[in-house]
Amino acid sequence: LHVCLGMFCAETGYTIEESKELFSRQLPEIMRYEKMGENFRRSTTTLDKAEMGKLIDLIREMSLDQLGLYIPTSEEYIQNRFAIERQLEAAGIHI
């Protein structure tokens, strides 16, 4: 998740927290909850595997569709981990 968010942030200039907020608005059924009439963003640490997968898919799809930014799959990340991490660090994103 943080690699996907990091790449999105490096491209857009949003912070990790700002990005999480943006994506929580796109997936309110997973990322938002209501308490005493107020709407809140769920912490990504509370997501189960299926919910996390949906969030990551949304980030990858939106990044490609709206920015032309390809975010690698987890398998591609593993194969190119060091190059991707250097790229993020150069952009000031620490994952």
PDB file of N, CA, C and O in Angstrom, residues 15-81:
ATOM      1  N   THR A  15       0.506  14.537   0.161  1.00  0.00           N
ATOM      2  CA  THR A  15       1.163  13.751   1.207  1.00  0.00           C
ATOM      3  C   THR A  15       0.482  12.387   1.283  1.00  0.00           C
ATOM      4  O   THR A  15      -0.601  12.187   0.704  1.00  0.00           O
ATOM      5  N   ILE A  16       1.084  11.482   2.018  1.00  0.00           N
ATOM      6  CA  ILE A  16       0.476  10.159   2.224  1.00  0.00           C
ATOM      7  C   ILE A  16      -0.904  10.313   2.861  1.00  0.00           C
ATOM      8  O   ILE A  16      -1.877   9.698   2.423  1.00  0.00           O
ATOM      9  N   GLU A  17      -1.005  11.130   3.899  1.00  0.00           N
ATOM     10  CA  GLU A  17      -2.292  11.309   4.587  1.00  0.00           C
ATOM     11  C   GLU A  17      -3.329  11.954   3.681  1.00  0.00           C
ATOM     12  O   GLU A  17      -4.498  11.562   3.692  1.00  0.00           O
ATOM     13  N   GLU A  18      -2.926  12.940   2.881  1.00  0.00           N
ATOM     14  CA  GLU A  18      -3.861  13.561   1.940  1.00  0.00           C
ATOM     15  C   GLU A  18      -4.342  12.534   0.918  1.00  0.00           C
ATOM     16  O   GLU A  18      -5.529  12.497   0.571  1.00  0.00           O
ATOM     17  N   SER A  19      -3.430  11.702   0.459  1.00  0.00           N
ATOM     18  CA  SER A  19      -3.794  10.673  -0.513  1.00  0.00           C
ATOM     19  C   SER A  19      -4.765   9.668   0.087  1.00  0.00           C
ATOM     20  O   SER A  19      -5.743   9.270  -0.565  1.00  0.00           O
ATOM     21  N   LYS A  20      -4.511   9.250   1.314  1.00  0.00           N
ATOM     22  CA  LYS A  20      -5.433   8.322   1.977  1.00  0.00           C
ATOM     23  C   LYS A  20      -6.826   8.940   2.076  1.00  0.00           C
ATOM     24  O   LYS A  20      -7.835   8.262   1.871  1.00  0.00           O
ATOM     25  N   GLU A  21      -6.885  10.228   2.375  1.00  0.00           N
ATOM     26  CA  GLU A  21      -8.181  10.911   2.453  1.00  0.00           C
ATOM     27  C   GLU A  21      -8.882  10.919   1.093  1.00  0.00           C
ATOM     28  O   GLU A  21     -10.070  10.627   0.990  1.00  0.00           O
ATOM     29  N   LEU A  22      -8.143  11.244   0.047  1.00  0.00           N
ATOM     30  CA  LEU A  22      -8.724  11.249  -1.299  1.00  0.00           C
ATOM     31  C   LEU A  22      -9.288   9.881  -1.673  1.00  0.00           C
ATOM     32  O   LEU A  22     -10.415   9.778  -2.161  1.00  0.00           O
ATOM     33  N   PHE A  23      -8.509   8.845  -1.440  1.00  0.00           N
ATOM     34  CA  PHE A  23      -8.961   7.505  -1.808  1.00  0.00           C
ATOM     35  C   PHE A  23     -10.088   7.017  -0.907  1.00  0.00           C
ATOM     36  O   PHE A  23     -10.935   6.242  -1.340  1.00  0.00           O
ATOM     37  N   SER A  24     -10.120   7.474   0.334  1.00  0.00           N
ATOM     38  CA  SER A  24     -11.217   7.064   1.217  1.00  0.00           C
ATOM     39  C   SER A  24     -12.546   7.611   0.707  1.00  0.00           C
ATOM     40  O   SER A  24     -13.593   7.011   0.927  1.00  0.00           O
ATOM     41  N   ARG A  25     -12.508   8.732  -0.002  1.00  0.00           N
ATOM     42  CA  ARG A  25     -13.736   9.291  -0.581  1.00  0.00           C
ATOM     43  C   ARG A  25     -14.188   8.487  -1.800  1.00  0.00           C
ATOM     44  O   ARG A  25     -15.369   8.500  -2.139  1.00  0.00           O
ATOM     45  N   GLN A  26     -13.250   7.811  -2.453  1.00  0.00           N
ATOM     46  CA  GLN A  26     -13.580   6.987  -3.614  1.00  0.00           C
ATOM     47  C   GLN A  26     -14.125   5.619  -3.219  1.00  0.00           C
ATOM     48  O   GLN A  26     -14.826   4.985  -3.997  1.00  0.00           O
ATOM     49  N   LEU A  27     -13.768   5.156  -2.039  1.00  0.00           N
ATOM     50  CA  LEU A  27     -14.230   3.853  -1.531  1.00  0.00           C
ATOM     51  C   LEU A  27     -14.886   4.017  -0.157  1.00  0.00           C
ATOM     52  O   LEU A  27     -14.450   3.411   0.826  1.00  0.00           O
ATOM     53  N   PRO A  28     -15.939   4.820  -0.069  1.00  0.00           N
ATOM     54  CA  PRO A  28     -16.512   5.077   1.262  1.00  0.00           C
ATOM     55  C   PRO A  28     -17.053   3.827   1.949  1.00  0.00           C
ATOM     56  O   PRO A  28     -17.029   3.743   3.175  1.00  0.00           O
ATOM     57  N   GLU A  29     -17.497   2.843   1.158  1.00  0.00           N
ATOM     58  CA  GLU A  29     -18.040   1.628   1.771  1.00  0.00           C
ATOM     59  C   GLU A  29     -16.978   0.844   2.528  1.00  0.00           C
ATOM     60  O   GLU A  29     -17.291   0.084   3.432  1.00  0.00           O
ATOM     61  N   ILE A  30     -15.720   1.048   2.188  1.00  0.00           N
ATOM     62  CA  ILE A  30     -14.617   0.366   2.861  1.00  0.00           C
ATOM     63  C   ILE A  30     -13.868   1.318   3.797  1.00  0.00           C
ATOM     64  O   ILE A  30     -13.514   0.954   4.907  1.00  0.00           O
ATOM     65  N   MET A  31     -13.649   2.528   3.329  1.00  0.00           N
ATOM     66  CA  MET A  31     -12.712   3.425   4.003  1.00  0.00           C
ATOM     67  C   MET A  31     -13.353   4.459   4.939  1.00  0.00           C
ATOM     68  O   MET A  31     -12.646   5.236   5.553  1.00  0.00           O
ATOM     69  N   ARG A  32     -14.665   4.481   5.023  1.00  0.00           N
ATOM     70  CA  ARG A  32     -15.315   5.480   5.871  1.00  0.00           C
ATOM     71  C   ARG A  32     -16.268   4.778   6.839  1.00  0.00           C
ATOM     72  O   ARG A  32     -16.782   3.709   6.546  1.00  0.00           O
ATOM     73  N   TYR A  33     -16.476   5.407   7.982  1.00  0.00           N
ATOM     74  CA  TYR A  33     -17.474   4.910   8.922  1.00  0.00           C
ATOM     75  C   TYR A  33     -18.142   6.100   9.595  1.00  0.00           C
ATOM     76  O   TYR A  33     -17.620   7.211   9.576  1.00  0.00           O
ATOM     77  N   GLU A  34     -19.307   5.841  10.145  1.00  0.00           N
ATOM     78  CA  GLU A  34     -20.070   6.888  10.814  1.00  0.00           C
ATOM     79  C   GLU A  34     -20.183   6.562  12.293  1.00  0.00           C
ATOM     80  O   GLU A  34     -20.360   5.404  12.684  1.00  0.00           O
ATOM     81  N   LYS A  35     -20.058   7.613  13.081  1.00  0.00           N
ATOM     82  CA  LYS A  35     -20.202   7.464  14.529  1.00  0.00           C
ATOM     83  C   LYS A  35     -20.878   8.723  15.060  1.00  0.00           C
ATOM     84  O   LYS A  35     -20.396   9.838  14.807  1.00  0.00           O
ATOM     85  N   MET A  36     -21.988   8.545  15.744  1.00  0.00           N
ATOM     86  CA  MET A  36     -22.755   9.647  16.330  1.00  0.00           C
ATOM     87  C   MET A  36     -23.014  10.754  15.307  1.00  0.00           C
ATOM     88  O   MET A  36     -22.861  11.941  15.587  1.00  0.00           O
ATOM     89  N   GLY A  37     -23.366  10.335  14.088  1.00  0.00           N
ATOM     90  CA  GLY A  37     -23.723  11.283  13.047  1.00  0.00           C
ATOM     91  C   GLY A  37     -22.554  11.933  12.326  1.00  0.00           C
ATOM     92  O   GLY A  37     -22.750  12.736  11.426  1.00  0.00           O
ATOM     93  N   GLU A  38     -21.342  11.576  12.692  1.00  0.00           N
ATOM     94  CA  GLU A  38     -20.144  12.139  12.047  1.00  0.00           C
ATOM     95  C   GLU A  38     -19.482  11.072  11.187  1.00  0.00           C
ATOM     96  O   GLU A  38     -19.493   9.896  11.523  1.00  0.00           O
ATOM     97  N   ASN A  39     -18.869  11.501  10.077  1.00  0.00           N
ATOM     98  CA  ASN A  39     -18.216  10.594   9.141  1.00  0.00           C
ATOM     99  C   ASN A  39     -16.707  10.668   9.329  1.00  0.00           C
ATOM    100  O   ASN A  39     -16.148  11.767   9.366  1.00  0.00           O
ATOM    101  N   PHE A  40     -16.051   9.510   9.445  1.00  0.00           N
ATOM    102  CA  PHE A  40     -14.612   9.438   9.691  1.00  0.00           C
ATOM    103  C   PHE A  40     -13.938   8.504   8.689  1.00  0.00           C
ATOM    104  O   PHE A  40     -14.560   7.601   8.153  1.00  0.00           O
ATOM    105  N   ARG A  41     -12.630   8.708   8.491  1.00  0.00           N
ATOM    106  CA  ARG A  41     -11.832   7.822   7.645  1.00  0.00           C
ATOM    107  C   ARG A  41     -11.258   6.709   8.504  1.00  0.00           C
ATOM    108  O   ARG A  41     -10.690   6.958   9.559  1.00  0.00           O
ATOM    109  N   ARG A  42     -11.404   5.467   8.033  1.00  0.00           N
ATOM    110  CA  ARG A  42     -10.816   4.326   8.737  1.00  0.00           C
ATOM    111  C   ARG A  42      -9.311   4.330   8.553  1.00  0.00           C
ATOM    112  O   ARG A  42      -8.792   4.710   7.513  1.00  0.00           O
ATOM    113  N   SER A  43      -8.637   3.831   9.534  1.00  0.00           N
ATOM    114  CA  SER A  43      -7.203   3.614   9.422  1.00  0.00           C
ATOM    115  C   SER A  43      -6.965   2.420   8.497  1.00  0.00           C
ATOM    116  O   SER A  43      -7.677   1.412   8.577  1.00  0.00           O
ATOM    117  N   THR A  44      -5.970   2.521   7.649  1.00  0.00           N
ATOM    118  CA  THR A  44      -5.668   1.403   6.754  1.00  0.00           C
ATOM    119  C   THR A  44      -5.202   0.178   7.530  1.00  0.00           C
ATOM    120  O   THR A  44      -5.292  -0.933   7.021  1.00  0.00           O
ATOM    121  N   THR A  45      -4.751   0.359   8.759  1.00  0.00           N
ATOM    122  CA  THR A  45      -4.319  -0.789   9.560  1.00  0.00           C
ATOM    123  C   THR A  45      -5.482  -1.673   9.973  1.00  0.00           C
ATOM    124  O   THR A  45      -5.269  -2.818  10.371  1.00  0.00           O
ATOM    125  N   THR A  46      -6.711  -1.164   9.863  1.00  0.00           N
ATOM    126  CA  THR A  46      -7.883  -1.953  10.250  1.00  0.00           C
ATOM    127  C   THR A  46      -8.480  -2.724   9.072  1.00  0.00           C
ATOM    128  O   THR A  46      -9.430  -3.484   9.262  1.00  0.00           O
ATOM    129  N   LEU A  47      -7.943  -2.543   7.865  1.00  0.00           N
ATOM    130  CA  LEU A  47      -8.482  -3.215   6.688  1.00  0.00           C
ATOM    131  C   LEU A  47      -8.090  -4.686   6.662  1.00  0.00           C
ATOM    132  O   LEU A  47      -6.966  -5.037   7.018  1.00  0.00           O
ATOM    133  N   ASP A  48      -9.028  -5.527   6.224  1.00  0.00           N
ATOM    134  CA  ASP A  48      -8.678  -6.927   6.035  1.00  0.00           C
ATOM    135  C   ASP A  48      -8.035  -7.089   4.652  1.00  0.00           C
ATOM    136  O   ASP A  48      -7.914  -6.120   3.896  1.00  0.00           O
ATOM    137  N   LYS A  49      -7.640  -8.293   4.327  1.00  0.00           N
ATOM    138  CA  LYS A  49      -6.907  -8.540   3.077  1.00  0.00           C
ATOM    139  C   LYS A  49      -7.724  -8.150   1.844  1.00  0.00           C
ATOM    140  O   LYS A  49      -7.201  -7.537   0.913  1.00  0.00           O
ATOM    141  N   ALA A  50      -8.999  -8.498   1.831  1.00  0.00           N
ATOM    142  CA  ALA A  50      -9.853  -8.167   0.680  1.00  0.00           C
ATOM    143  C   ALA A  50     -10.035  -6.665   0.533  1.00  0.00           C
ATOM    144  O   ALA A  50      -9.976  -6.120  -0.584  1.00  0.00           O
ATOM    145  N   GLU A  51     -10.260  -5.982   1.648  1.00  0.00           N
ATOM    146  CA  GLU A  51     -10.423  -4.525   1.607  1.00  0.00           C
ATOM    147  C   GLU A  51      -9.139  -3.845   1.154  1.00  0.00           C
ATOM    148  O   GLU A  51      -9.171  -2.909   0.342  1.00  0.00           O
ATOM    149  N   MET A  52      -8.011  -4.323   1.657  1.00  0.00           N
ATOM    150  CA  MET A  52      -6.718  -3.760   1.251  1.00  0.00           C
ATOM    151  C   MET A  52      -6.500  -3.969  -0.244  1.00  0.00           C
ATOM    152  O   MET A  52      -6.031  -3.067  -0.945  1.00  0.00           O
ATOM    153  N   GLY A  53      -6.858  -5.145  -0.737  1.00  0.00           N
ATOM    154  CA  GLY A  53      -6.727  -5.424  -2.163  1.00  0.00           C
ATOM    155  C   GLY A  53      -7.559  -4.472  -3.008  1.00  0.00           C
ATOM    156  O   GLY A  53      -7.098  -3.972  -4.033  1.00  0.00           O
ATOM    157  N   LYS A  54      -8.796  -4.197  -2.568  1.00  0.00           N
ATOM    158  CA  LYS A  54      -9.654  -3.251  -3.288  1.00  0.00           C
ATOM    159  C   LYS A  54      -9.049  -1.857  -3.298  1.00  0.00           C
ATOM    160  O   LYS A  54      -9.082  -1.163  -4.316  1.00  0.00           O
ATOM    161  N   LEU A  55      -8.498  -1.436  -2.161  1.00  0.00           N
ATOM    162  CA  LEU A  55      -7.881  -0.109  -2.071  1.00  0.00           C
ATOM    163  C   LEU A  55      -6.673  -0.010  -2.996  1.00  0.00           C
ATOM    164  O   LEU A  55      -6.533   0.961  -3.752  1.00  0.00           O
ATOM    165  N   ILE A  56      -5.833  -1.007  -2.980  1.00  0.00           N
ATOM    166  CA  ILE A  56      -4.643  -1.002  -3.841  1.00  0.00           C
ATOM    167  C   ILE A  56      -5.049  -1.018  -5.311  1.00  0.00           C
ATOM    168  O   ILE A  56      -4.492  -0.259  -6.117  1.00  0.00           O
ATOM    169  N   ASP A  57      -6.040  -1.822  -5.656  1.00  0.00           N
ATOM    170  CA  ASP A  57      -6.525  -1.846  -7.042  1.00  0.00           C
ATOM    171  C   ASP A  57      -7.050  -0.479  -7.464  1.00  0.00           C
ATOM    172  O   ASP A  57      -6.786  -0.015  -8.575  1.00  0.00           O
ATOM    173  N   LEU A  58      -7.794   0.180  -6.578  1.00  0.00           N
ATOM    174  CA  LEU A  58      -8.326   1.507  -6.880  1.00  0.00           C
ATOM    175  C   LEU A  58      -7.196   2.506  -7.109  1.00  0.00           C
ATOM    176  O   LEU A  58      -7.228   3.279  -8.068  1.00  0.00           O
ATOM    177  N   ILE A  59      -6.194   2.484  -6.256  1.00  0.00           N
ATOM    178  CA  ILE A  59      -5.062   3.407  -6.404  1.00  0.00           C
ATOM    179  C   ILE A  59      -4.365   3.169  -7.735  1.00  0.00           C
ATOM    180  O   ILE A  59      -4.062   4.119  -8.467  1.00  0.00           O
ATOM    181  N   ARG A  60      -4.115   1.912  -8.058  1.00  0.00           N
ATOM    182  CA  ARG A  60      -3.438   1.593  -9.322  1.00  0.00           C
ATOM    183  C   ARG A  60      -4.278   2.019 -10.525  1.00  0.00           C
ATOM    184  O   ARG A  60      -3.766   2.622 -11.464  1.00  0.00           O
ATOM    185  N   GLU A  61      -5.587   1.728 -10.481  1.00  0.00           N
ATOM    186  CA  GLU A  61      -6.473   2.077 -11.598  1.00  0.00           C
ATOM    187  C   GLU A  61      -6.598   3.586 -11.775  1.00  0.00           C
ATOM    188  O   GLU A  61      -6.488   4.097 -12.892  1.00  0.00           O
ATOM    189  N   MET A  62      -6.845   4.302 -10.693  1.00  0.00           N
ATOM    190  CA  MET A  62      -6.998   5.755 -10.785  1.00  0.00           C
ATOM    191  C   MET A  62      -5.709   6.421 -11.233  1.00  0.00           C
ATOM    192  O   MET A  62      -5.740   7.387 -12.003  1.00  0.00           O
ATOM    193  N   SER A  63      -4.593   5.928 -10.753  1.00  0.00           N
ATOM    194  CA  SER A  63      -3.305   6.513 -11.134  1.00  0.00           C
ATOM    195  C   SER A  63      -3.073   6.359 -12.634  1.00  0.00           C
ATOM    196  O   SER A  63      -2.624   7.297 -13.299  1.00  0.00           O
ATOM    197  N   LEU A  64      -3.396   5.199 -13.156  1.00  0.00           N
ATOM    198  CA  LEU A  64      -3.217   4.960 -14.586  1.00  0.00           C
ATOM    199  C   LEU A  64      -4.226   5.760 -15.407  1.00  0.00           C
ATOM    200  O   LEU A  64      -3.859   6.447 -16.366  1.00  0.00           O
ATOM    201  N   ASP A  65      -5.495   5.702 -15.012  1.00  0.00           N
ATOM    202  CA  ASP A  65      -6.555   6.374 -15.770  1.00  0.00           C
ATOM    203  C   ASP A  65      -6.424   7.894 -15.747  1.00  0.00           C
ATOM    204  O   ASP A  65      -6.581   8.548 -16.768  1.00  0.00           O
ATOM    205  N   GLN A  66      -6.151   8.459 -14.590  1.00  0.00           N
ATOM    206  CA  GLN A  66      -6.183   9.911 -14.443  1.00  0.00           C
ATOM    207  C   GLN A  66      -4.823  10.580 -14.631  1.00  0.00           C
ATOM    208  O   GLN A  66      -4.757  11.753 -14.996  1.00  0.00           O
ATOM    209  N   LEU A  67      -3.745   9.849 -14.358  1.00  0.00           N
ATOM    210  CA  LEU A  67      -2.414  10.458 -14.421  1.00  0.00           C
ATOM    211  C   LEU A  67      -1.506   9.816 -15.459  1.00  0.00           C
ATOM    212  O   LEU A  67      -0.418  10.325 -15.715  1.00  0.00           O
ATOM    213  N   GLY A  68      -1.929   8.678 -15.993  1.00  0.00           N
ATOM    214  CA  GLY A  68      -1.048   7.938 -16.892  1.00  0.00           C
ATOM    215  C   GLY A  68       0.134   7.337 -16.147  1.00  0.00           C
ATOM    216  O   GLY A  68       1.160   7.006 -16.729  1.00  0.00           O
ATOM    217  N   LEU A  69      -0.028   7.172 -14.833  1.00  0.00           N
ATOM    218  CA  LEU A  69       1.035   6.659 -13.970  1.00  0.00           C
ATOM    219  C   LEU A  69       0.806   5.178 -13.713  1.00  0.00           C
ATOM    220  O   LEU A  69      -0.202   4.786 -13.115  1.00  0.00           O
ATOM    221  N   TYR A  70       1.740   4.349 -14.166  1.00  0.00           N
ATOM    222  CA  TYR A  70       1.653   2.919 -13.919  1.00  0.00           C
ATOM    223  C   TYR A  70       2.298   2.608 -12.580  1.00  0.00           C
ATOM    224  O   TYR A  70       3.460   2.942 -12.346  1.00  0.00           O
ATOM    225  N   ILE A  71       1.538   1.982 -11.702  1.00  0.00           N
ATOM    226  CA  ILE A  71       2.057   1.536 -10.408  1.00  0.00           C
ATOM    227  C   ILE A  71       2.203   0.025 -10.493  1.00  0.00           C
ATOM    228  O   ILE A  71       1.262  -0.673 -10.847  1.00  0.00           O
ATOM    229  N   PRO A  72       3.386  -0.485 -10.177  1.00  0.00           N
ATOM    230  CA  PRO A  72       3.641  -1.916 -10.345  1.00  0.00           C
ATOM    231  C   PRO A  72       2.805  -2.789  -9.413  1.00  0.00           C
ATOM    232  O   PRO A  72       2.389  -2.360  -8.347  1.00  0.00           O
ATOM    233  N   THR A  73       2.601  -4.012  -9.845  1.00  0.00           N
ATOM    234  CA  THR A  73       1.966  -5.015  -8.989  1.00  0.00           C
ATOM    235  C   THR A  73       2.955  -5.376  -7.884  1.00  0.00           C
ATOM    236  O   THR A  73       4.137  -5.017  -7.943  1.00  0.00           O
ATOM    237  N   SER A  74       2.502  -6.132  -6.909  1.00  0.00           N
ATOM    238  CA  SER A  74       3.407  -6.525  -5.825  1.00  0.00           C
ATOM    239  C   SER A  74       4.551  -7.391  -6.350  1.00  0.00           C
ATOM    240  O   SER A  74       5.691  -7.266  -5.891  1.00  0.00           O
ATOM    241  N   GLU A  75       4.268  -8.220  -7.337  1.00  0.00           N
ATOM    242  CA  GLU A  75       5.319  -9.061  -7.922  1.00  0.00           C
ATOM    243  C   GLU A  75       6.366  -8.207  -8.639  1.00  0.00           C
ATOM    244  O   GLU A  75       7.569  -8.444  -8.517  1.00  0.00           O
ATOM    245  N   GLU A  76       5.897  -7.209  -9.380  1.00  0.00           N
ATOM    246  CA  GLU A  76       6.823  -6.311 -10.078  1.00  0.00           C
ATOM    247  C   GLU A  76       7.638  -5.490  -9.087  1.00  0.00           C
ATOM    248  O   GLU A  76       8.819  -5.238  -9.295  1.00  0.00           O
ATOM    249  N   TYR A  77       6.999  -5.092  -7.997  1.00  0.00           N
ATOM    250  CA  TYR A  77       7.713  -4.344  -6.964  1.00  0.00           C
ATOM    251  C   TYR A  77       8.844  -5.192  -6.379  1.00  0.00           C
ATOM    252  O   TYR A  77       9.966  -4.715  -6.219  1.00  0.00           O
ATOM    253  N   ILE A  78       8.552  -6.433  -6.069  1.00  0.00           N
ATOM    254  CA  ILE A  78       9.572  -7.315  -5.494  1.00  0.00           C
ATOM    255  C   ILE A  78      10.766  -7.439  -6.441  1.00  0.00           C
ATOM    256  O   ILE A  78      11.915  -7.388  -6.016  1.00  0.00           O
ATOM    257  N   GLN A  79      10.500  -7.566  -7.728  1.00  0.00           N
ATOM    258  CA  GLN A  79      11.572  -7.703  -8.713  1.00  0.00           C
ATOM    259  C   GLN A  79      12.390  -6.425  -8.868  1.00  0.00           C
ATOM    260  O   GLN A  79      13.578  -6.490  -9.188  1.00  0.00           O
ATOM    261  N   ASN A  80      11.760  -5.262  -8.650  1.00  0.00           N
ATOM    262  CA  ASN A  80      12.428  -3.969  -8.877  1.00  0.00           C
ATOM    263  C   ASN A  80      12.461  -3.106  -7.622  1.00  0.00           C
ATOM    264  O   ASN A  80      12.518  -1.882  -7.710  1.00  0.00           O
ATOM    265  N   ARG A  81      12.438  -3.737  -6.482  1.00  0.00           N
ATOM    266  CA  ARG A  81      12.294  -3.040  -5.207  1.00  0.00           C
ATOM    267  C   ARG A  81      13.305  -1.918  -5.013  1.00  0.00           C
ATOM    268  O   ARG A  81      12.935  -0.792  -4.675  1.00  0.00           O
TER     269      ARG A  81
END
